[in-house]
PDB file of C-alpha atoms in Angstrom:
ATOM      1  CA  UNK A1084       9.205-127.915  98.606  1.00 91.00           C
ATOM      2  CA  UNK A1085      12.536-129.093  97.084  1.00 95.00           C
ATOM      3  CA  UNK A1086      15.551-126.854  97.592  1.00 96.00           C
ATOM      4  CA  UNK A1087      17.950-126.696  95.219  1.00 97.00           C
ATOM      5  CA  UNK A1088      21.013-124.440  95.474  1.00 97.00           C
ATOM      6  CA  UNK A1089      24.231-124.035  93.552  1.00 97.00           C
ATOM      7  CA  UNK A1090      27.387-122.709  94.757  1.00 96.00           C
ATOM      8  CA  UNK A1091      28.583-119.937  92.177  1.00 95.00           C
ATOM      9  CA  UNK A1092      31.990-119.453  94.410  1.00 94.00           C
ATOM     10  CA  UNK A1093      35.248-118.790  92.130  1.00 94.00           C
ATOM     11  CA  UNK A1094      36.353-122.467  92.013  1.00 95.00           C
ATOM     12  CA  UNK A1095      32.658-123.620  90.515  1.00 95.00           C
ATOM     13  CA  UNK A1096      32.095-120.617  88.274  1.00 95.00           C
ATOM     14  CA  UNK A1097      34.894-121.542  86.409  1.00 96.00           C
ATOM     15  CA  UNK A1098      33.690-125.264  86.094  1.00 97.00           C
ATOM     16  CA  UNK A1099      30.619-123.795  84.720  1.00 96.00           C
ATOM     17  CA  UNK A1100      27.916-123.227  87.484  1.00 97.00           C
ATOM     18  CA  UNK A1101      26.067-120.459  85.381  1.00 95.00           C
ATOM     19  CA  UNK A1102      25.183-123.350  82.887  1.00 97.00           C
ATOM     20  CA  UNK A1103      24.213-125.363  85.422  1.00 98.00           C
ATOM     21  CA  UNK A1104      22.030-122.930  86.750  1.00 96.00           C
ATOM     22  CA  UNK A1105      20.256-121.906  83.863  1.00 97.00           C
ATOM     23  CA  UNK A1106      19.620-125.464  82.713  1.00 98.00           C
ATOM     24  CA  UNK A1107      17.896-126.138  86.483  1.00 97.00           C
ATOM     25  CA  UNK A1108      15.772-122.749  85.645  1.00 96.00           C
ATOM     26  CA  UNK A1109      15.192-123.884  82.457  1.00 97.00           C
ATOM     27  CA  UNK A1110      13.904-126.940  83.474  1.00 97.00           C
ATOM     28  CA  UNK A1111      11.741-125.397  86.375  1.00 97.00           C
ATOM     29  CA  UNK A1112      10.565-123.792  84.229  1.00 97.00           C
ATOM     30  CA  UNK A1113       9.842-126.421  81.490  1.00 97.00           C
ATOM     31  CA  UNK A1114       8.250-128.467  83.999  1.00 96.00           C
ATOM     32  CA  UNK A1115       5.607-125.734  85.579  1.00 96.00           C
ATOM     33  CA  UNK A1116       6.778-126.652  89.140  1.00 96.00           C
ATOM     34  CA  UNK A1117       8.032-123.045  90.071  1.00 95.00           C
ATOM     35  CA  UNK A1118       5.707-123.518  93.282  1.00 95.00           C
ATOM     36  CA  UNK A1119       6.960-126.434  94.778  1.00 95.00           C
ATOM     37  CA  UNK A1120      10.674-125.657  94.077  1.00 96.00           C
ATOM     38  CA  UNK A1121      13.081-122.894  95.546  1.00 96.00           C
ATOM     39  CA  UNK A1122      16.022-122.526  93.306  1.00 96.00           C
ATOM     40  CA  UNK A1123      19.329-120.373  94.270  1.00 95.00           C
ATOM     41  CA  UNK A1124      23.238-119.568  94.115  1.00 93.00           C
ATOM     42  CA  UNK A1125      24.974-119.670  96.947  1.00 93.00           C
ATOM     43  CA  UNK A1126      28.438-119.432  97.537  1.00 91.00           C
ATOM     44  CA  UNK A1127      31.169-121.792  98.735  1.00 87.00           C
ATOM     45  CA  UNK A1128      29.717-125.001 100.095  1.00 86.00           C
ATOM     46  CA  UNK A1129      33.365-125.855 101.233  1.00 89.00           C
ATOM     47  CA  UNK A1130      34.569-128.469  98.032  1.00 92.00           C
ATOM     48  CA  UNK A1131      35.765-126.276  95.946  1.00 91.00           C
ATOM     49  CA  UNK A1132      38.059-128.983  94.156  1.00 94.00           C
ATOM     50  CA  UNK A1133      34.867-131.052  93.399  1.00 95.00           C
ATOM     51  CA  UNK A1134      32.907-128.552  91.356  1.00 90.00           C
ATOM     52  CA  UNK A1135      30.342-127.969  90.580  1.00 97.00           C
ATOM     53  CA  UNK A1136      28.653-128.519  93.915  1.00 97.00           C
ATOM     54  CA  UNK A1137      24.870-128.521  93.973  1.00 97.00           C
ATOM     55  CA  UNK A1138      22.780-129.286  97.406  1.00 97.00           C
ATOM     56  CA  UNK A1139      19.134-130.595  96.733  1.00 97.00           C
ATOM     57  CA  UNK A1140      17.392-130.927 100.125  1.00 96.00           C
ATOM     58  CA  UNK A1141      19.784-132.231 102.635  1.00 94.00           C
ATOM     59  CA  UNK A1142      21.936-134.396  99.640  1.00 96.00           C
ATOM     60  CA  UNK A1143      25.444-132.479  98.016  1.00 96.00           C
ATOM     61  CA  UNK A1144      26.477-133.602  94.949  1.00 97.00           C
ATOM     62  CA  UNK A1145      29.781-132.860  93.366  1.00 97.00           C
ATOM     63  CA  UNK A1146      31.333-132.506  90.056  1.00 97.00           C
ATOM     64  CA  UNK A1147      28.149-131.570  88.022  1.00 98.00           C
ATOM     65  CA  UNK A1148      28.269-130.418  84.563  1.00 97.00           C
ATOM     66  CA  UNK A1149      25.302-128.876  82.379  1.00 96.00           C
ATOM     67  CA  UNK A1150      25.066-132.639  80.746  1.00 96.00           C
ATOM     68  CA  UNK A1151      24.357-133.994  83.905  1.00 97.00           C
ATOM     69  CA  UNK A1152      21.514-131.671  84.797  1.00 98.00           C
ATOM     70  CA  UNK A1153      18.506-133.470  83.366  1.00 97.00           C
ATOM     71  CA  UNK A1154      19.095-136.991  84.932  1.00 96.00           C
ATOM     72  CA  UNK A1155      19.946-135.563  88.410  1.00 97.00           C
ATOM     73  CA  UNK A1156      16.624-133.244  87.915  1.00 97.00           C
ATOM     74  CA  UNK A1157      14.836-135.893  87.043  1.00 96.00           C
ATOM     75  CA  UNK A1158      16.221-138.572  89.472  1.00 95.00           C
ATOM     76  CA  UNK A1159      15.685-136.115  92.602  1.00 95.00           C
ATOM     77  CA  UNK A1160      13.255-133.722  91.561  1.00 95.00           C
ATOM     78  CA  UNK A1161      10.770-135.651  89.591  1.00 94.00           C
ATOM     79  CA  UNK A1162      12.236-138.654  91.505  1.00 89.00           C
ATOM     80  CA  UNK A1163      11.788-140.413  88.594  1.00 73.00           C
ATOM     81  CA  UNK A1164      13.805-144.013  88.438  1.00 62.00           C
ATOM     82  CA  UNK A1165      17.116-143.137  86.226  1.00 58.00           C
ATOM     83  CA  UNK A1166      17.538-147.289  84.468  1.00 51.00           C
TER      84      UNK A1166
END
């Protein structure tokens, strides 16, 4: 299972964290892999001036944008090699 969550604090919603989060459901979606990954909001993951913070697994990443979404999903969810 692959947890993926996405703080939707103040500082990240208004970076954009709802279109981040829809383009992760989307892509869930997309992809059929409902079942082997648990997607959520969460609030304030304590870097609120490096928005939009996402956590997959045990790995934070900062400053992610809805254009970014499909290469991180696919680097760390599909773990497919990003060349």
């Amino acid at each position: 299972m692959t947890n993926i969550t996405i703080c939707i604090g103040s500082a990240c919603h208004l970076r954009g964290a709802h279109g981040v989060l829809s383009a992760f459901n989307e892509l869930v979606a997309k992809y059929n892999i409902a079942a082997t990954v648990d997607l959520a909001g969460n609030f304030c993951q304590g870097r609120c001036t490096e928005g939009v913070v996402i956590k997959i697994d045990d790995e934070i990443i900062t400053n992610v944008s809805q254009d970014k979404v499909f290469a991180i999903f696919r680097e760390k969810v599909l773990k497919e090699a990003t060349t």
